[in-house]
CSV table of C-alpha atoms in Angstrom, one decimal:
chain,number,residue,atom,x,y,z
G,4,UNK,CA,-4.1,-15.7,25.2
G,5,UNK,CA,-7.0,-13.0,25.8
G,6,UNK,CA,-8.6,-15.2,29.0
G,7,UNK,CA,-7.2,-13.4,32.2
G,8,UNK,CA,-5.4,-16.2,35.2
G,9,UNK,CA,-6.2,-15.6,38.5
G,10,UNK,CA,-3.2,-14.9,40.2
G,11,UNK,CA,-4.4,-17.3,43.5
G,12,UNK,CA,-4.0,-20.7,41.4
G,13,UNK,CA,-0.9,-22.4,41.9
G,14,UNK,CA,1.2,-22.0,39.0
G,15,UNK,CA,1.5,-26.2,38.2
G,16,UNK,CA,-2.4,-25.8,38.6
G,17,UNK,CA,-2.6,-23.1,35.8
G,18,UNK,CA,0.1,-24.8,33.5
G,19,UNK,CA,-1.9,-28.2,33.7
G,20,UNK,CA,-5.0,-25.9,32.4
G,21,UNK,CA,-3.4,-24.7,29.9
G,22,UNK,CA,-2.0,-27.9,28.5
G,23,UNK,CA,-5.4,-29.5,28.6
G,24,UNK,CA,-6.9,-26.3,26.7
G,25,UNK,CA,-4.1,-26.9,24.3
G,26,UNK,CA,-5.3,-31.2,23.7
G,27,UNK,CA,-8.8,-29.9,23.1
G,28,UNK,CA,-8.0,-27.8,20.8
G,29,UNK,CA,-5.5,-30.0,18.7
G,30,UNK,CA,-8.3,-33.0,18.8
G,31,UNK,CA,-11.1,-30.5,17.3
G,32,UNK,CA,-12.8,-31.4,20.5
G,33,UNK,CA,-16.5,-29.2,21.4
G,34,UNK,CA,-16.3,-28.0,25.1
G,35,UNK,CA,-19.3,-26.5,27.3
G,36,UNK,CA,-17.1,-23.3,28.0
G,37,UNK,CA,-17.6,-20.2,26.1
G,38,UNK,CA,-15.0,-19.3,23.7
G,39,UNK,CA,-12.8,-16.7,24.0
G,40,UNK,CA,-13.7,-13.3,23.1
G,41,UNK,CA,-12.5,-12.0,19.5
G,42,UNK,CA,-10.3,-9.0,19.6
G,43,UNK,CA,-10.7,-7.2,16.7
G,44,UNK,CA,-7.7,-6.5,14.7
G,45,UNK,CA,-7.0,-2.9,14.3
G,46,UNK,CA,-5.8,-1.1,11.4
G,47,UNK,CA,-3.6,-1.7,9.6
G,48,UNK,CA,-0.1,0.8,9.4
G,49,UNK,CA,1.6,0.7,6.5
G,50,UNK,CA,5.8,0.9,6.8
G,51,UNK,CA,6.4,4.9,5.1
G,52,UNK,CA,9.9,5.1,3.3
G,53,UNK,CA,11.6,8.6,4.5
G,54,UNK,CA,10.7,10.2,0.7
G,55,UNK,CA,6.7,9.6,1.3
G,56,UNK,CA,6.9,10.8,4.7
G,57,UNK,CA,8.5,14.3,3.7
G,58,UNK,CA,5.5,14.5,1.2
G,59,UNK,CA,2.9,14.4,3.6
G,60,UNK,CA,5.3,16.2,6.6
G,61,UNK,CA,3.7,19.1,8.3
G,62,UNK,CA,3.3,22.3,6.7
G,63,UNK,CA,3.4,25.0,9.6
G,64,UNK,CA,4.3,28.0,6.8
G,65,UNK,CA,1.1,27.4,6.1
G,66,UNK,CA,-1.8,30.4,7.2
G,67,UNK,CA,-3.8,27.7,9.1
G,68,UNK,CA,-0.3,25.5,9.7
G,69,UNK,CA,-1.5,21.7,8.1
G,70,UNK,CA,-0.5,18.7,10.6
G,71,UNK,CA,1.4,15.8,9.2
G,72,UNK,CA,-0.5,13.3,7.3
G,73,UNK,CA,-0.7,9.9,9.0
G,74,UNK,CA,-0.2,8.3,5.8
G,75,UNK,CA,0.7,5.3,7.2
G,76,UNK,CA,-3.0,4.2,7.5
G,77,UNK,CA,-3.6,4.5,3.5
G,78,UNK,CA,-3.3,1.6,1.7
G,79,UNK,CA,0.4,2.8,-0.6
G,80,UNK,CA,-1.4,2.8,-3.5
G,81,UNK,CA,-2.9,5.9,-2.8
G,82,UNK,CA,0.4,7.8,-2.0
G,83,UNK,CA,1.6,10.8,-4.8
G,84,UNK,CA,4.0,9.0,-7.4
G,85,UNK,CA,4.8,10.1,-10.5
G,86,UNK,CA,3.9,7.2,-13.2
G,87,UNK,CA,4.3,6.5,-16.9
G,88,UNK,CA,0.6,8.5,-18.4
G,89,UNK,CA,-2.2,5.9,-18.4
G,90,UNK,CA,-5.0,8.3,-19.7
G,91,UNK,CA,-4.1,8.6,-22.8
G,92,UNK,CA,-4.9,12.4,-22.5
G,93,UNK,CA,-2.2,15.3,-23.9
G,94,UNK,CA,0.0,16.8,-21.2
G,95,UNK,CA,-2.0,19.7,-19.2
G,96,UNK,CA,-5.0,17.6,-18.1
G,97,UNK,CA,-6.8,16.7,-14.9
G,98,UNK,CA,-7.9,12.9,-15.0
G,99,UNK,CA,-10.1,11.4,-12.2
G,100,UNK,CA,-10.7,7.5,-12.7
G,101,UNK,CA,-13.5,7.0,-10.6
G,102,UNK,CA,-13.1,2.9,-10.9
G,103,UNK,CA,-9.7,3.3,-9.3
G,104,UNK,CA,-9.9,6.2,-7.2
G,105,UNK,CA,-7.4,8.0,-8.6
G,106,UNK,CA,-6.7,11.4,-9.8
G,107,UNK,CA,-4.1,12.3,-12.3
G,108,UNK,CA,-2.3,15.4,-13.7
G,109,UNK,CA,-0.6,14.6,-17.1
G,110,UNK,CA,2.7,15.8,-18.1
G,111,UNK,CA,5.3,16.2,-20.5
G,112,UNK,CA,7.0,13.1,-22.0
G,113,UNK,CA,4.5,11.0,-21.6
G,114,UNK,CA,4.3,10.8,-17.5
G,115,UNK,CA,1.8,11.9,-15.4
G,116,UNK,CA,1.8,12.7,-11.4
G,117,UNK,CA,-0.7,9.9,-9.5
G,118,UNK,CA,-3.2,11.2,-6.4
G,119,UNK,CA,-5.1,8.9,-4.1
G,120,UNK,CA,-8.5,10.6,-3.9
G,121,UNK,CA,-11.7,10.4,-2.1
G,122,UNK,CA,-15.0,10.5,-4.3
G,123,UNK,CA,-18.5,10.7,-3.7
G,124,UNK,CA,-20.9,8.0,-2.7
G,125,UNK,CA,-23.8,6.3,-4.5
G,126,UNK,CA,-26.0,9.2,-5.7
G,127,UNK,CA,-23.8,12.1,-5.5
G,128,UNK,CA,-21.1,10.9,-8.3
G,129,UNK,CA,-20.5,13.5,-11.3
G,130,UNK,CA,-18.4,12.7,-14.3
G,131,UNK,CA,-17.9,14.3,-17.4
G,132,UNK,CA,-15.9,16.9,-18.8
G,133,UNK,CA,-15.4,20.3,-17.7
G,134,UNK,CA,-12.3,22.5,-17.4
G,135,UNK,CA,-11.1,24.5,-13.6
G,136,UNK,CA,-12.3,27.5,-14.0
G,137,UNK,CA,-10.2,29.2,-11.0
G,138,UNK,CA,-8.3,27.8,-7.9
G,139,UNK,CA,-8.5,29.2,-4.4
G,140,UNK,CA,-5.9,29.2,-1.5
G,141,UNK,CA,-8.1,28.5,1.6
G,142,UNK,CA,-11.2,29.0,0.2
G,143,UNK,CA,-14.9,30.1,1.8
G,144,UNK,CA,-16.8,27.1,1.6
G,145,UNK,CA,-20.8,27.8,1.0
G,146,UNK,CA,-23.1,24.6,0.7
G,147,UNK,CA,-25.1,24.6,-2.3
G,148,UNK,CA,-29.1,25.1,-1.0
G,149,UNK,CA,-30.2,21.9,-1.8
G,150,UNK,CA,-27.8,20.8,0.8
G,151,UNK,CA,-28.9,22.6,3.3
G,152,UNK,CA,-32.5,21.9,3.4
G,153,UNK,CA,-30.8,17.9,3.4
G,154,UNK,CA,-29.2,18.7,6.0
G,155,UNK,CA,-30.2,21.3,8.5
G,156,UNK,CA,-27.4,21.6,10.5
G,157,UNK,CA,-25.4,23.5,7.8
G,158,UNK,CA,-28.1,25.8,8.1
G,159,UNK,CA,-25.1,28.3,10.2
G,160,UNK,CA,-23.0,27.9,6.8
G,161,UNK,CA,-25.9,29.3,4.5
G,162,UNK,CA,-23.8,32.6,4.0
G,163,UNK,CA,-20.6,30.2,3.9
G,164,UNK,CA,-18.1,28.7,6.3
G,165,UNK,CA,-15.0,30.8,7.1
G,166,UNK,CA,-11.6,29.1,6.1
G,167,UNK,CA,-9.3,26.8,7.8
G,168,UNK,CA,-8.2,23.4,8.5
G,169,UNK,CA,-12.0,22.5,9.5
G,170,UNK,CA,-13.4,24.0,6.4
G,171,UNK,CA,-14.8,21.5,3.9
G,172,UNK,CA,-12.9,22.7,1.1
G,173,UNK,CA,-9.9,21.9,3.7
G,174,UNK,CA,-6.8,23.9,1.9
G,175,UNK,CA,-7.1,24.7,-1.5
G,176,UNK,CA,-10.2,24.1,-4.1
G,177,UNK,CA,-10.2,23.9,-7.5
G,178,UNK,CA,-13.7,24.5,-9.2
G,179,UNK,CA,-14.9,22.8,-11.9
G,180,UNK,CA,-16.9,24.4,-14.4
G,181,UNK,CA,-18.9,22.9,-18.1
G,182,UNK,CA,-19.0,26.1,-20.4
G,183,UNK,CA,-20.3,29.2,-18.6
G,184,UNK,CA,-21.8,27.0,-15.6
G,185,UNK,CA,-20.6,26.0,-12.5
G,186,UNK,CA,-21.0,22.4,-12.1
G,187,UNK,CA,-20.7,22.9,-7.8
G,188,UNK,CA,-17.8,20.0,-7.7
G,189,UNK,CA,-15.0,20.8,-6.6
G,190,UNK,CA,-11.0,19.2,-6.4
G,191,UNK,CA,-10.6,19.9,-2.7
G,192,UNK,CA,-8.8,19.2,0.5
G,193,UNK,CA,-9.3,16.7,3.4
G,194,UNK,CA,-7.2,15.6,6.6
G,195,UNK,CA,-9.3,12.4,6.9
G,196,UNK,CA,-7.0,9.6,6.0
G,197,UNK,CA,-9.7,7.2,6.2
G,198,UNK,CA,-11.3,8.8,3.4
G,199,UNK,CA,-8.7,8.2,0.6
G,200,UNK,CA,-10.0,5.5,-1.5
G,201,UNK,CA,-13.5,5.4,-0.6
G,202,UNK,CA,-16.6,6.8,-1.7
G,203,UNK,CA,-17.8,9.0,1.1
G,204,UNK,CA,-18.2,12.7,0.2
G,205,UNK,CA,-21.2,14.3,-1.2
G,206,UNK,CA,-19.8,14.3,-4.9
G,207,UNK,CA,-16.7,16.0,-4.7
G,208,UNK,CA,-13.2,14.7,-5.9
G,209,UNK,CA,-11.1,15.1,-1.9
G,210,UNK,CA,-7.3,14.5,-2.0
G,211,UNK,CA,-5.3,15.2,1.3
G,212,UNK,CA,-3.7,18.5,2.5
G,213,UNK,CA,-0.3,17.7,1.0
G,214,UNK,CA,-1.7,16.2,-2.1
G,215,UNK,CA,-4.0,19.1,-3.2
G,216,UNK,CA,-1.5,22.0,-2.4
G,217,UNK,CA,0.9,20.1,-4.5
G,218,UNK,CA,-1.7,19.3,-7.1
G,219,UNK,CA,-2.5,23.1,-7.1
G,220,UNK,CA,0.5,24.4,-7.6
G,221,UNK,CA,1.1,22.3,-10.7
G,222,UNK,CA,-2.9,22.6,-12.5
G,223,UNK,CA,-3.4,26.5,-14.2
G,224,UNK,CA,-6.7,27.9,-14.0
G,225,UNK,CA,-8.4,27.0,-17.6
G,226,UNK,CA,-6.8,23.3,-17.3
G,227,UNK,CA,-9.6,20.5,-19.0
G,228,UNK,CA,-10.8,17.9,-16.4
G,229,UNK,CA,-12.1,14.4,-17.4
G,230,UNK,CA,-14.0,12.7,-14.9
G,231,UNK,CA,-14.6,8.9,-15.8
């Protein structure tokens, strides 16, 4: 019960207060008194099996050592698993659904490894077909112009924002080109768990720490990417 007893009423007092608060309540009875405050209900932690924890452990080898992932606060849909192929694409290929917020890399034998990823919100989205040009380990993050003169305060990343667990690009990038042309969307990293299944980002596809190193690790440079 959230209402707070002072500690001065005799105890039969209180319990007889209590009892009647219950009757009033039973009988769908209106009272003059204000109704308790509502607490809201916090997040939601999801129970993490030992194997999904060691996924998203920390990684301290690491040049800017990664923190553990709380993955407990994303919804376990979203957590690496390696699934039957749904894309219908050949093994070697980088599959965002957008609908589902889901990232894919397609394998042999018909199976295909599943990443929980962050997209872009209304406005920014990109889809199409492209292939990753080139990967980076803790890349230099520059902000395209037009972003800048959106948003000001990137203004002291113009020339580009040195590396680390802070950097936009978070741990590893994977750059997505059409042809000859840089599209400016990126595969990168993010340690915002809240992030994972939502469309938040200014267009490009986020997966966390844990995910994207692993991710990167599998995809060679010159891979095709299909984003629906």
């Amino acid at each position: 019960m959230s209402s707070i007893v002072s500690a001065s009423l005799p105890r039969r007092a209180v319990l007889a207060g209590l009892s009647s608060l219950g009757a009033l309540a039973l009988a769908g009875c209106a009272t003059t008194a204000s109704p308790p405050p509502v607490v809201p209900a916090g997040p939601v932690r999801h129970a993490v099996p030992p194997d999904v924890l060691a996924m998203y452990a920390a990684r301290p080898e690491e040049d800017y050592p990664v923190p553990a992932a709380d993955i407990a606060m994303i919804d376990p849909l979203y957590w690496r698993q390696e699934i039957d192929n749904p894309t219908g694409q050949a093994a070697g290929s980088v599959v965002v659904d957008t609908t589902s917020f889901f990232l894919y890399w397609t394998m042999p034998n018909g199976r295909a490894m599943r990443y929980g990823v962050g997209l872009g919100r209304a406005g920014f989205e990109w889809s199409g077909e492209g292939h990753i040009a080139y990967k980076r380990k803790w890349p230099v993050w520059t902000p395209p112009r037009e972003m800048v003169d959106r948003q000001p305060e990137l203004e002291i990343y113009r020339n580009g924002q040195p590396p680390g667990l802070l950097n936009a690009l978070g741990a590893r990038a994977l750059y997505i080109h059409q042809g000859n042309r840089d599209t400016l969307y990126r595969v990168h990293g993010t340690m915002d768990v809240a992030t994972i299944g939502k469309a938040v980002s200014s267009g490009c596809v986020r997966l966390l720490f844990q995910d994207v190193m692993d991710l990167y690790e599998r995809v060679p440079s010159g891979s095709p990417i299909l984003v629906i």
